[in-house]
PDB file of C-alpha atoms in Angstrom:
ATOM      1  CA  UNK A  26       0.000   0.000   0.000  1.00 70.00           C
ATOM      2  CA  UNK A  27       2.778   2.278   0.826  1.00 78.00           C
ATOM      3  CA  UNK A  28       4.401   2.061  -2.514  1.00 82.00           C
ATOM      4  CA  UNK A  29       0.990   2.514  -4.518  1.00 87.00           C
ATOM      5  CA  UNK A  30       0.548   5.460  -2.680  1.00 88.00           C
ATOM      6  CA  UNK A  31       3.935   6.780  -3.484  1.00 87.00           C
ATOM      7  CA  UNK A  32       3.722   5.383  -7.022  1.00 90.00           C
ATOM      8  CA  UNK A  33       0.243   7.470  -7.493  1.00 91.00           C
ATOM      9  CA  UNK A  34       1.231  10.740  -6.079  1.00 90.00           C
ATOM     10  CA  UNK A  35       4.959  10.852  -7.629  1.00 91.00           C
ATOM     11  CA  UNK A  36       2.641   9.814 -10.573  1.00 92.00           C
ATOM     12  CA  UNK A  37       0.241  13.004 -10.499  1.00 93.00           C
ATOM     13  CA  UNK A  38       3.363  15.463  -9.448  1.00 92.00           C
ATOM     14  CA  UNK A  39       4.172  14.340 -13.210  1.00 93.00           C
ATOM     15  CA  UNK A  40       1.147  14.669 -14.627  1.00 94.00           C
ATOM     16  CA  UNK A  41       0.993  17.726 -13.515  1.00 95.00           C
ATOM     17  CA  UNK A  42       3.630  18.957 -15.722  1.00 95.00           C
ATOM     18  CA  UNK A  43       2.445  16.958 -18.739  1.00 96.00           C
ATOM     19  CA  UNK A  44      -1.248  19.076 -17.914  1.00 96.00           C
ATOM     20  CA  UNK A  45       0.436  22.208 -18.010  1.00 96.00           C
ATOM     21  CA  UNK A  46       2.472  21.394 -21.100  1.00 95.00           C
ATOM     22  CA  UNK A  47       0.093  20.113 -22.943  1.00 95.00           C
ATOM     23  CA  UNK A  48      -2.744  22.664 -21.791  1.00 95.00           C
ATOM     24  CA  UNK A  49      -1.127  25.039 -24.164  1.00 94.00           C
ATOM     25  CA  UNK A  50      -1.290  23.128 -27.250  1.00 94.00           C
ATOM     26  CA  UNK A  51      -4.940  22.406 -26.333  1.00 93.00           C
ATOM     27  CA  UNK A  52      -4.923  25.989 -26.132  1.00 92.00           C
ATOM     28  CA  UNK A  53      -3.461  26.636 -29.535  1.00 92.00           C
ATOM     29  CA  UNK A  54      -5.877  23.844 -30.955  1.00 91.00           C
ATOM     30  CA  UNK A  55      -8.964  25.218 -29.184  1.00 85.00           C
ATOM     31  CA  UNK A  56      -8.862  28.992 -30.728  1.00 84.00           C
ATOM     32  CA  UNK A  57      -7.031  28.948 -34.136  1.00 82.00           C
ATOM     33  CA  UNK A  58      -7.647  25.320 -35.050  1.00 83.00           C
ATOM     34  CA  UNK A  59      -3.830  24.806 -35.365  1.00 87.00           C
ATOM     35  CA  UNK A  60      -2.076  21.699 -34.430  1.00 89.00           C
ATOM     36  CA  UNK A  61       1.025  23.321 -33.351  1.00 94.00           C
ATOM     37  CA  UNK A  62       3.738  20.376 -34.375  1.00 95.00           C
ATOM     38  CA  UNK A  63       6.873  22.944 -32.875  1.00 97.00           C
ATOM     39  CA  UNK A  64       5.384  23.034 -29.374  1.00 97.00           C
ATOM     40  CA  UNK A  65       7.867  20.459 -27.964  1.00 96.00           C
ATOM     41  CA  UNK A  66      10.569  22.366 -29.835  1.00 97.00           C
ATOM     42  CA  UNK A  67       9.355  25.186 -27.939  1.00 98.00           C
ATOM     43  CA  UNK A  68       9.592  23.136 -24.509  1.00 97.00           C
ATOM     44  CA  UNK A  69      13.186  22.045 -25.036  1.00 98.00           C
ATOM     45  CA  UNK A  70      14.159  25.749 -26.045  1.00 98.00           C
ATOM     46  CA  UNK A  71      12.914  26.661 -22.344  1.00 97.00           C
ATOM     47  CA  UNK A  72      14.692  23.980 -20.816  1.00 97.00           C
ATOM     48  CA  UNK A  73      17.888  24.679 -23.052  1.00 97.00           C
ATOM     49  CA  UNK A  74      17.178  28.743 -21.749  1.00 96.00           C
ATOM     50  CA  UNK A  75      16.926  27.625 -18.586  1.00 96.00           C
ATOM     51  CA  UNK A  76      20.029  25.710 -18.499  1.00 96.00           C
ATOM     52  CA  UNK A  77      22.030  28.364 -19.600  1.00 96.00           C
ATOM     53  CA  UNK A  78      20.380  30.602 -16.804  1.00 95.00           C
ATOM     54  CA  UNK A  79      21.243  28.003 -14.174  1.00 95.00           C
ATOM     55  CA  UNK A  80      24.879  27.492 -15.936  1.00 94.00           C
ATOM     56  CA  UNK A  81      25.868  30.640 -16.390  1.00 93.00           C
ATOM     57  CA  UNK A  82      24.463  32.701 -13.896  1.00 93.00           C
ATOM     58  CA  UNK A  83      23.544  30.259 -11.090  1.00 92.00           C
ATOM     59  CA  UNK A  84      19.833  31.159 -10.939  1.00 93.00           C
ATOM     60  CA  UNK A  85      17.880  28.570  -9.559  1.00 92.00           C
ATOM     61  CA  UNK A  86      15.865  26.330 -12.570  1.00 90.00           C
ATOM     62  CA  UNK A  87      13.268  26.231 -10.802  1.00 86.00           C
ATOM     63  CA  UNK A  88      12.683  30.008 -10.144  1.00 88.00           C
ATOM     64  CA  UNK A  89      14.436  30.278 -13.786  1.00 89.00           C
ATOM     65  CA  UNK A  90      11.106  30.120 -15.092  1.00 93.00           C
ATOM     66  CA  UNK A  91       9.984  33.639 -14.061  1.00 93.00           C
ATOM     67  CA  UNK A  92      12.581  34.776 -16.594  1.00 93.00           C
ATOM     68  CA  UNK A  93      12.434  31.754 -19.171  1.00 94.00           C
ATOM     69  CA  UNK A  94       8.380  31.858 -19.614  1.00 95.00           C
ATOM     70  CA  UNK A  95       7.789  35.805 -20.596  1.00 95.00           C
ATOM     71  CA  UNK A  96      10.534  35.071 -22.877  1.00 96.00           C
ATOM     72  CA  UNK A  97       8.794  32.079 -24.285  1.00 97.00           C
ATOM     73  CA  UNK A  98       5.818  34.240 -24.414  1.00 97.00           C
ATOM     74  CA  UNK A  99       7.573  36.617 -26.389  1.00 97.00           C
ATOM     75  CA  UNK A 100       8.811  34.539 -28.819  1.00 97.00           C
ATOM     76  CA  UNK A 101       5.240  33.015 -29.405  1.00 96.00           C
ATOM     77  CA  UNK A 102       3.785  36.105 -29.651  1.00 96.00           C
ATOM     78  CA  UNK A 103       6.512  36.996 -32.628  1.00 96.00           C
ATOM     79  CA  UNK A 104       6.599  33.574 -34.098  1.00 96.00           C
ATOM     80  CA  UNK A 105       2.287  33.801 -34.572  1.00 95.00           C
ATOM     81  CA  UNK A 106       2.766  37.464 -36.069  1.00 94.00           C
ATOM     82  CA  UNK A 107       5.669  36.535 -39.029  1.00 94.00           C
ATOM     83  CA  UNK A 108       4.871  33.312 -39.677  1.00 93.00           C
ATOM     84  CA  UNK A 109       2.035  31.652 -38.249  1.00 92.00           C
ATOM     85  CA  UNK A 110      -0.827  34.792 -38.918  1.00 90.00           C
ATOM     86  CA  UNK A 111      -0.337  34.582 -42.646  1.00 87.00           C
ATOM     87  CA  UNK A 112      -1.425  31.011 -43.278  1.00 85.00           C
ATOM     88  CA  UNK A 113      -3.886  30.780 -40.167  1.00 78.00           C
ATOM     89  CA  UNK A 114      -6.495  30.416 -43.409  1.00 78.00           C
ATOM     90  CA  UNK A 115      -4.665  27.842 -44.787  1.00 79.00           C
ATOM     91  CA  UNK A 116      -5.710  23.983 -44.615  1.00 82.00           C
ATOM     92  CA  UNK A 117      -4.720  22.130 -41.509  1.00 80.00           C
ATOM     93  CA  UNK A 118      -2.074  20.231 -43.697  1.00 83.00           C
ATOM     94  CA  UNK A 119      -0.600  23.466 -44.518  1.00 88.00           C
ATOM     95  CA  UNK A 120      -0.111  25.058 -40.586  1.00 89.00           C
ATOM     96  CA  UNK A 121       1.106  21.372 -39.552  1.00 91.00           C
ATOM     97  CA  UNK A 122       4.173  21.357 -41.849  1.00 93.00           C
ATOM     98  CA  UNK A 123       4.606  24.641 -41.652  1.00 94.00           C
ATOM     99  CA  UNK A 124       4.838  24.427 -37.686  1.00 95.00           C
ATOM    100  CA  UNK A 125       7.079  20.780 -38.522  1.00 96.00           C
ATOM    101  CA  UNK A 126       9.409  23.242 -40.390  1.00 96.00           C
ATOM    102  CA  UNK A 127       9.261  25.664 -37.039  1.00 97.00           C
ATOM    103  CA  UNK A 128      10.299  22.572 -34.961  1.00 97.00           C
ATOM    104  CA  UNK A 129      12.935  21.590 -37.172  1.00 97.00           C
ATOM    105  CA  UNK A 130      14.523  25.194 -37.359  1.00 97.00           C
ATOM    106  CA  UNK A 131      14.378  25.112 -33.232  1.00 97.00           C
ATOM    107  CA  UNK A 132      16.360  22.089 -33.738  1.00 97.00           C
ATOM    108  CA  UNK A 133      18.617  22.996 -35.663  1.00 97.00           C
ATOM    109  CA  UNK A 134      19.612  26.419 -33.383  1.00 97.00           C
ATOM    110  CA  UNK A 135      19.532  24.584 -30.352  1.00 97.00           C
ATOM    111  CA  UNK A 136      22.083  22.280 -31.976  1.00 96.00           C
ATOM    112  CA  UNK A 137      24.660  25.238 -32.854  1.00 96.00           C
ATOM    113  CA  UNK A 138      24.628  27.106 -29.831  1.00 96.00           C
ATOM    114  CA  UNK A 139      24.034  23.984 -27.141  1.00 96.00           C
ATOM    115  CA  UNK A 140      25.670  21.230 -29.558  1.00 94.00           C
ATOM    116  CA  UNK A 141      23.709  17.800 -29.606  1.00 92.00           C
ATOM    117  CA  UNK A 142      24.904  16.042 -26.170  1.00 90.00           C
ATOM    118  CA  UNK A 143      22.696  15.199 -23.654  1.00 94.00           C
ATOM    119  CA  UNK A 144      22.635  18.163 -21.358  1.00 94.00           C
ATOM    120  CA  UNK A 145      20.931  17.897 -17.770  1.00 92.00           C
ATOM    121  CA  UNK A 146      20.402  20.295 -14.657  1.00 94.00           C
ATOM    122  CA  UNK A 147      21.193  19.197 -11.514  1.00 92.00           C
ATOM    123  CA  UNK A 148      20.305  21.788  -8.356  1.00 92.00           C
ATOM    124  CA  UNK A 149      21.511  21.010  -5.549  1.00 89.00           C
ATOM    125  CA  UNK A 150      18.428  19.445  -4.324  1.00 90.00           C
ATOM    126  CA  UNK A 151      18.176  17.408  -7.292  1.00 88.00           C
ATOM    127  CA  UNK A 152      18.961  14.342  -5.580  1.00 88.00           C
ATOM    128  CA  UNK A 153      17.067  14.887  -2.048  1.00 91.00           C
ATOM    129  CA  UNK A 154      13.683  13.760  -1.377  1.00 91.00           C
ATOM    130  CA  UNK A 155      10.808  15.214   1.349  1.00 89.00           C
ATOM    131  CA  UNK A 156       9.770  11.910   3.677  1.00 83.00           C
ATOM    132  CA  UNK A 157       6.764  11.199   5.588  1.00 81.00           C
ATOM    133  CA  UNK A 158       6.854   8.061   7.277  1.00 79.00           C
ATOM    134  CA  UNK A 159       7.585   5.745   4.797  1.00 80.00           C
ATOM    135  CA  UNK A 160       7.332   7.673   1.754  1.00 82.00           C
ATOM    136  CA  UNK A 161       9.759   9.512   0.200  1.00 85.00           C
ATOM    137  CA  UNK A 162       8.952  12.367  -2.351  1.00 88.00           C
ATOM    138  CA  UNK A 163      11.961  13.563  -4.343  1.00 91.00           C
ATOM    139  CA  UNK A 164      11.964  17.549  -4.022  1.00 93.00           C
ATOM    140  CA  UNK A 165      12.353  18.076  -7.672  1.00 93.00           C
ATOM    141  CA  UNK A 166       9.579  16.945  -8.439  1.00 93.00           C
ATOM    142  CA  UNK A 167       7.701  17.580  -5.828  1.00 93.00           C
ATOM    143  CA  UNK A 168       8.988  21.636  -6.446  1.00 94.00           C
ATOM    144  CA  UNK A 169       7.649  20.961 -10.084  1.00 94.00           C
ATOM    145  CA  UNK A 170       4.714  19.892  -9.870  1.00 93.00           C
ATOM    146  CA  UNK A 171       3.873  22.473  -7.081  1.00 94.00           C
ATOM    147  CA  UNK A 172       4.898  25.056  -9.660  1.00 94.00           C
ATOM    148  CA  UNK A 173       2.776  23.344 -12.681  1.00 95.00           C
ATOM    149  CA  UNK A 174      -0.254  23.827 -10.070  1.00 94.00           C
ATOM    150  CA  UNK A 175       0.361  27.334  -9.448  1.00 95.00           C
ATOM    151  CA  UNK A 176       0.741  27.832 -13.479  1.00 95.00           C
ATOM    152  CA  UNK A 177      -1.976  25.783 -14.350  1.00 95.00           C
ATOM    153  CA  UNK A 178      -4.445  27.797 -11.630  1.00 95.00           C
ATOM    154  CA  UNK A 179      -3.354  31.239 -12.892  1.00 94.00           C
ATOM    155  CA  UNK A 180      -3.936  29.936 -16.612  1.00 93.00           C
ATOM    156  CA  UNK A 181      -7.923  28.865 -15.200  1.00 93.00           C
ATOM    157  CA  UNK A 182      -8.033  32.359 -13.716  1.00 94.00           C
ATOM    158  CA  UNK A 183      -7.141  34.166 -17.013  1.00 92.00           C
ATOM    159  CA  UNK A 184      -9.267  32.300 -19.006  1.00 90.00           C
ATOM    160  CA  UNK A 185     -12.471  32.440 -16.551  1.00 91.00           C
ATOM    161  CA  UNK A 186     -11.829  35.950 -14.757  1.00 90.00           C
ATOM    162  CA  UNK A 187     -10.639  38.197 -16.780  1.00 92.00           C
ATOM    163  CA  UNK A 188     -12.072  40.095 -20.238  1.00 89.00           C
ATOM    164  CA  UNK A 189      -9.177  38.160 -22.067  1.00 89.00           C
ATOM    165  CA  UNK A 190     -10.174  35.049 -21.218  1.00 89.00           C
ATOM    166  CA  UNK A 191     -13.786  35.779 -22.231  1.00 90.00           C
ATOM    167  CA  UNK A 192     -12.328  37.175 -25.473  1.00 90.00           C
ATOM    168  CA  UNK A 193     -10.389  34.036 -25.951  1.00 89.00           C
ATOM    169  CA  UNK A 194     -13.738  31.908 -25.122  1.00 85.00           C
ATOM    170  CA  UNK A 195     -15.537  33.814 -27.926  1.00 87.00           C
ATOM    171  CA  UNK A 196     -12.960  33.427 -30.590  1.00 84.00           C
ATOM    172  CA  UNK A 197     -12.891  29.979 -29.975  1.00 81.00           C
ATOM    173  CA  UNK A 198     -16.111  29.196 -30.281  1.00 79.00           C
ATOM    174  CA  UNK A 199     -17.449  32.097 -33.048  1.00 82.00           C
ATOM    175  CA  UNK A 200     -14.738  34.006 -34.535  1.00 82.00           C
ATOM    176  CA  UNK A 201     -17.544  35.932 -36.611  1.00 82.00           C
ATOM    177  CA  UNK A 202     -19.869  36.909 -33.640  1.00 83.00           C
ATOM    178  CA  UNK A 203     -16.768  38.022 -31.417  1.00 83.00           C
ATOM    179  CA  UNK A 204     -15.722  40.301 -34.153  1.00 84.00           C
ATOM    180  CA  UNK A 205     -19.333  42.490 -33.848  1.00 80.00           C
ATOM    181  CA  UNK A 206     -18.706  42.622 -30.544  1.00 81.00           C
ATOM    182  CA  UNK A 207     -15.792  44.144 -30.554  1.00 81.00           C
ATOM    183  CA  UNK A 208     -12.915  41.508 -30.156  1.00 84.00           C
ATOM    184  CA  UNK A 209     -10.063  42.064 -32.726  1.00 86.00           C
ATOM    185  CA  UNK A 210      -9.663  37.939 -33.201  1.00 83.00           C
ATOM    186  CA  UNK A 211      -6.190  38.230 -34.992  1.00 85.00           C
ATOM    187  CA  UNK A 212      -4.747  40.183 -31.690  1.00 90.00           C
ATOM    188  CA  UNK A 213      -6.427  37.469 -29.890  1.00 91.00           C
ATOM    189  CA  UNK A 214      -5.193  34.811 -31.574  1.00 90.00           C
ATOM    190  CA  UNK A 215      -1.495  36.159 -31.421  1.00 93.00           C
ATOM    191  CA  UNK A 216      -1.894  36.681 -27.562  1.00 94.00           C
ATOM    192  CA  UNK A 217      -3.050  33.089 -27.309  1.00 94.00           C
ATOM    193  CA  UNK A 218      -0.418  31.855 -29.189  1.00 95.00           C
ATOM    194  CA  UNK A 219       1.901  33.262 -26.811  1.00 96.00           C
ATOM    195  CA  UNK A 220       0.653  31.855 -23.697  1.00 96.00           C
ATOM    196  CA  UNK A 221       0.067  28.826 -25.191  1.00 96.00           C
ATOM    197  CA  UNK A 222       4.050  28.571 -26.357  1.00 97.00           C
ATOM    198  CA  UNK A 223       4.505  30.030 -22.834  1.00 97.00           C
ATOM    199  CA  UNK A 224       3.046  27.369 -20.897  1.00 96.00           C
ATOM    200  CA  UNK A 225       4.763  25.269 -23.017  1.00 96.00           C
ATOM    201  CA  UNK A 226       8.427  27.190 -21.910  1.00 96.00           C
ATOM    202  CA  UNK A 227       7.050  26.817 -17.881  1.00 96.00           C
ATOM    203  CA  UNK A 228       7.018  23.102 -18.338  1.00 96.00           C
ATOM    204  CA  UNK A 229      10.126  23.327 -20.713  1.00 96.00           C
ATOM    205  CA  UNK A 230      11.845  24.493 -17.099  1.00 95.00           C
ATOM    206  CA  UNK A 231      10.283  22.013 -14.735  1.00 95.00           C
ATOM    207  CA  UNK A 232      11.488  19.217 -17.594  1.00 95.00           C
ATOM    208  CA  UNK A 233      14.885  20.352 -17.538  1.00 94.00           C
ATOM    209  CA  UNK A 234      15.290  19.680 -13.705  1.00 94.00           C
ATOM    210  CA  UNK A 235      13.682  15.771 -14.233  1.00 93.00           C
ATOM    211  CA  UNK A 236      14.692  14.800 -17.346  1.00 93.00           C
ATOM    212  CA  UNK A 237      18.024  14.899 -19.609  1.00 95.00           C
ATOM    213  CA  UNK A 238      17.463  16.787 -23.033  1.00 96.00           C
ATOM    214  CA  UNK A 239      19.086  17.080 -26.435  1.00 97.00           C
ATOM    215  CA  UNK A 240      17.510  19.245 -29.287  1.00 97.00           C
ATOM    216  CA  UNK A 241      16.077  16.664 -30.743  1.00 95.00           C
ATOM    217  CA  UNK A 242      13.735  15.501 -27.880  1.00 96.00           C
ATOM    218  CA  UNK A 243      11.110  17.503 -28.922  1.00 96.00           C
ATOM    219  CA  UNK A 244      10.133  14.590 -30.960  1.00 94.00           C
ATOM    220  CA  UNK A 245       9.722  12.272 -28.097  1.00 92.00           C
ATOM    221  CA  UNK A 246       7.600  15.524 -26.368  1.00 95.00           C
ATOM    222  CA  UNK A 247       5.463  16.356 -29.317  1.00 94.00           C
ATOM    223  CA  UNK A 248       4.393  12.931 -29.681  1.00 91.00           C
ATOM    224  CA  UNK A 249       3.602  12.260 -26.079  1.00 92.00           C
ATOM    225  CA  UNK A 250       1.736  16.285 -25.501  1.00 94.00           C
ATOM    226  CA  UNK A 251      -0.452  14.690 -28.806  1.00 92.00           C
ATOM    227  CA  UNK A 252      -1.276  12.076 -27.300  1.00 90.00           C
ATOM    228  CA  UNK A 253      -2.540  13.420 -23.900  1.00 92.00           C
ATOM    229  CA  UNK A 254      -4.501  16.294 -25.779  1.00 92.00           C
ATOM    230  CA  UNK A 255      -6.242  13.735 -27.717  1.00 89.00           C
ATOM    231  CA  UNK A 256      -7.169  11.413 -25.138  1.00 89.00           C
ATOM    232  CA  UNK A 257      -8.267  14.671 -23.114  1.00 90.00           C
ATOM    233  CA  UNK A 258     -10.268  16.089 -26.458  1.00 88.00           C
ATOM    234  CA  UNK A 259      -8.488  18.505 -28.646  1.00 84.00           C
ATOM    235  CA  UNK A 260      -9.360  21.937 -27.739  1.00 83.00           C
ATOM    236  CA  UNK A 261     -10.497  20.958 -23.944  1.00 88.00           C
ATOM    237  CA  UNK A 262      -8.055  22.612 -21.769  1.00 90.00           C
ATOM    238  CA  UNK A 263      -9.968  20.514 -18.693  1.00 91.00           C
ATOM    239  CA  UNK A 264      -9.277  17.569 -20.944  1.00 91.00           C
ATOM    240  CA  UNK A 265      -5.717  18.533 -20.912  1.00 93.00           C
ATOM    241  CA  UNK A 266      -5.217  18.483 -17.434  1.00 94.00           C
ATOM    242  CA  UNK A 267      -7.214  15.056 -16.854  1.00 94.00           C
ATOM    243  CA  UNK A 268      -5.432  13.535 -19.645  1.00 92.00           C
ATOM    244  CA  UNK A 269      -1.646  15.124 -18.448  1.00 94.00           C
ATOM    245  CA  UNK A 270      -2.535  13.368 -15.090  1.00 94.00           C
ATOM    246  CA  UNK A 271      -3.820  10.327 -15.969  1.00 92.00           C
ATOM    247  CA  UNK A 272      -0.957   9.884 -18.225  1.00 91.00           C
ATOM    248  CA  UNK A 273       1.584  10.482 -15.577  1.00 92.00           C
ATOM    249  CA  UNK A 274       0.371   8.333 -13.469  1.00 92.00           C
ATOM    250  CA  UNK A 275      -0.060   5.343 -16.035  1.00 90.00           C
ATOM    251  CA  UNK A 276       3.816   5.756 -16.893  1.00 90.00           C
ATOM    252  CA  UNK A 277       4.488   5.549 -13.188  1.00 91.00           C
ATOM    253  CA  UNK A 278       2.650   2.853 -12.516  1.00 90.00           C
ATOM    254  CA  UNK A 279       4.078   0.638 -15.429  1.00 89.00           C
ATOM    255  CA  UNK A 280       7.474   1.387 -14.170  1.00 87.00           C
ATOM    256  CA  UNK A 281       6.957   0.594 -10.807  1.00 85.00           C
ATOM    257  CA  UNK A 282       4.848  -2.999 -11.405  1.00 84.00           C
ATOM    258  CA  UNK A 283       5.858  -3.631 -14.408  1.00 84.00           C
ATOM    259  CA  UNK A 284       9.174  -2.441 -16.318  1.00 78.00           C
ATOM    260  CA  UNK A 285      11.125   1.042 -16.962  1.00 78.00           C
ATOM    261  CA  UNK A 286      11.145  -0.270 -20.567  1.00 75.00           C
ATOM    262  CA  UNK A 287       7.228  -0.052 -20.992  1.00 75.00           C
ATOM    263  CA  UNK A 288       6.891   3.394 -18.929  1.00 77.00           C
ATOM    264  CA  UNK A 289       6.220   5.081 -22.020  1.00 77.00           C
ATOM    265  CA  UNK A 290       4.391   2.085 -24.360  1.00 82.00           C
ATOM    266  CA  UNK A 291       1.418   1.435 -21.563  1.00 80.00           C
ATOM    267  CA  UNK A 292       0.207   5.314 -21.506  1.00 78.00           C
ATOM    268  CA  UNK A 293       0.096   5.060 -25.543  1.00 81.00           C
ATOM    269  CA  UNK A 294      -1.419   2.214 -25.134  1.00 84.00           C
ATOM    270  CA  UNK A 295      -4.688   3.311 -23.013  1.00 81.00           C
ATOM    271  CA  UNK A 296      -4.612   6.189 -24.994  1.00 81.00           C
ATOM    272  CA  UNK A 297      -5.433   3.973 -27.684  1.00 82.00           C
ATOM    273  CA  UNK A 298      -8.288   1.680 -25.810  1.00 83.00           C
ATOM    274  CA  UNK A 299      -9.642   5.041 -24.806  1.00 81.00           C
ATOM    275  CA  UNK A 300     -10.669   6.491 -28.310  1.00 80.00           C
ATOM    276  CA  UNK A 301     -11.628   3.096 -29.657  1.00 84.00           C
ATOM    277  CA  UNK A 302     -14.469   3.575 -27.595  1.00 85.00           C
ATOM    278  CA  UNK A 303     -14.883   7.524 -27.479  1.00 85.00           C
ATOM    279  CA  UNK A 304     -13.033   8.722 -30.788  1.00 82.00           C
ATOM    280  CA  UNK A 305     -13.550  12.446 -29.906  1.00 81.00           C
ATOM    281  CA  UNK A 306     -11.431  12.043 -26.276  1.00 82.00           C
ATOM    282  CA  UNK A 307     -12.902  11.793 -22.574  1.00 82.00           C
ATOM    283  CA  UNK A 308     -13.834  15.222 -22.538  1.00 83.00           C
ATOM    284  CA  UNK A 309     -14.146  16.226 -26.447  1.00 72.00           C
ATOM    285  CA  UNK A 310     -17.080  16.814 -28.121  1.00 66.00           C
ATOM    286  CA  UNK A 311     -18.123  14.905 -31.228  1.00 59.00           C
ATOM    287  CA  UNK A 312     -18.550  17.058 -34.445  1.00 47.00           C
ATOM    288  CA  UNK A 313     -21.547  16.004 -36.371  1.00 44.00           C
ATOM    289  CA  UNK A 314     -20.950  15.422 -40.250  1.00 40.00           C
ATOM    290  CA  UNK A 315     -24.057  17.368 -41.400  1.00 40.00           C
ATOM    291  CA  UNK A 316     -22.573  20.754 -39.365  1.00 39.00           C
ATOM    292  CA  UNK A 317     -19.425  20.327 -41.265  1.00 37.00           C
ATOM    293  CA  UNK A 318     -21.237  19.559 -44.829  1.00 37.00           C
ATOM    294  CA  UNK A 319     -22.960  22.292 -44.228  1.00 35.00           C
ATOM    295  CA  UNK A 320     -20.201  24.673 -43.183  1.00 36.00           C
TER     296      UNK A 320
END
């Protein structure tokens, strides 16, 4: 009982910082219909900025991030106005490999100013753990997913308590009705862009602390943020979170009863038996086929 306990919570202090990363793509998805292939490019950039911060500097990774994500932010904000904004109208195909090529230019950056070995940041409380009573917590992650909380709860305030969020709500779901009442959807979009690509750089900074990178891990991210936001429901921020913390806690759980090796196969693989059954995710909405003949 003692280790399923520890197993389950380590597992959701994880999950946590899948929800957060993957809330932003969700994010992305939700208002401008874009599946944004570069964000795990994004996420290793923040954890590659937050190195250096930690590195050179000796700031903290952890309170790196209140330098790495308005950065991140920035760089969202820029990357939606040059190159994303002029194809938004494009087909799906088009913003996918254009956002592949995004990912691949990230890459190849990262490569000449980092170079391509395995690069890792190690506080010095990266190997000490909180205990109570049996069960040991190790502070990294315990620090990171406290932070992913804190991230995740201001993101939930913006987007339900403030006149952005509600101008982010009505975008998403009728670009033409927001824009009689007065939202300018193409400043929206840009703004959610950037918080989207700077969630993505918070959890790029919390990832950095638990896991070695290279710039070319942002294919192993991008394919596991996909997954969670489709099992969630693409465009469900709430299916995000659920599906960022379920999938933590699956990966935990096969490495602790089963094997390290299948950590990473056994989430894919529920995420799999999950849309046999519900296609549009656990909490996506299915689109009817006469609404889109008729769009």
């Amino acid at each position: 009982m003692t280790q399923l306990l520890q197993t389950i919570v380590l597992g959701l202090l994880l999950g946590g910082v899948y929800a957060l990363a993957a809330s932003g793509l969700s994010l992305i998805f939700g208002v401008m219909r874009v599946v944004n292939i570069a964000h795990g490019a994004f996420l290793v950039l923040s954890a590659f900025l937050t190195y250096w911060l930690w590195d050179a500097f000796g700031v903290d990774p952890l309170l790196g991030i209140v330098l790495a994500t308005p950065m991140m932010f920035a760089l969202g904000w820029l990357t939606y106005r040059l190159v994303i904004s002029p194809v938004r109208s494009a087909p799906v195909a088009s913003t996918v490999l254009l956002s592949f090529g995004i990912a691949l230019v990230l890459e190849g950056v990262m490569g000449q100013i980092w170079g391509n070995n395995s690069s890792a940041i190690r506080p010095s409380y990266a190997d000490e753990s909180f205990a109570m009573g049996r069960i040991f917590f190790p502070k990294a992650q315990v620090y990171g997913g406290l932070i992913a909380v804190i991230v995740l709860v201001l993101l939930w305030a913006v987007l339900t308590r403030t006149w952005l969020g509600r101008a982010i709500r009505a975008a998403a779901t009728n670009p033409s009705s927001a824009e009689l009442v007065g939202v300018r959807v193409a400043s929206v979009a840009a703004l959610v862009f950037g918080i989207g690509i700077a969630a993505a750089g918070a959890a790029g900074s919390i990832t950095g602390v638990l896991y070695p990178f290279i710039p070319g891990s942002h294919y192993q991210w991008i394919a596991r943020l996909l997954a969670i936001v489709v099992f969630g429901g693409m465009g469900s921020i709430n299916g995000a979170v659920l599906g960022g913390l379920l999938f933590g806690v699956a990966e935990t759980m096969a490495s602790a009863y089963w094997s390290p090796a299948w950590s990473t196969a056994v989430p894919y693989a529920i995420v799999f038996a999950v849309l046999v059954i519900r296609p549009q995710g656990l909490l996506g909405t299915r689109l009817r086929e006469d609404a889109v003949a008729t769009a």
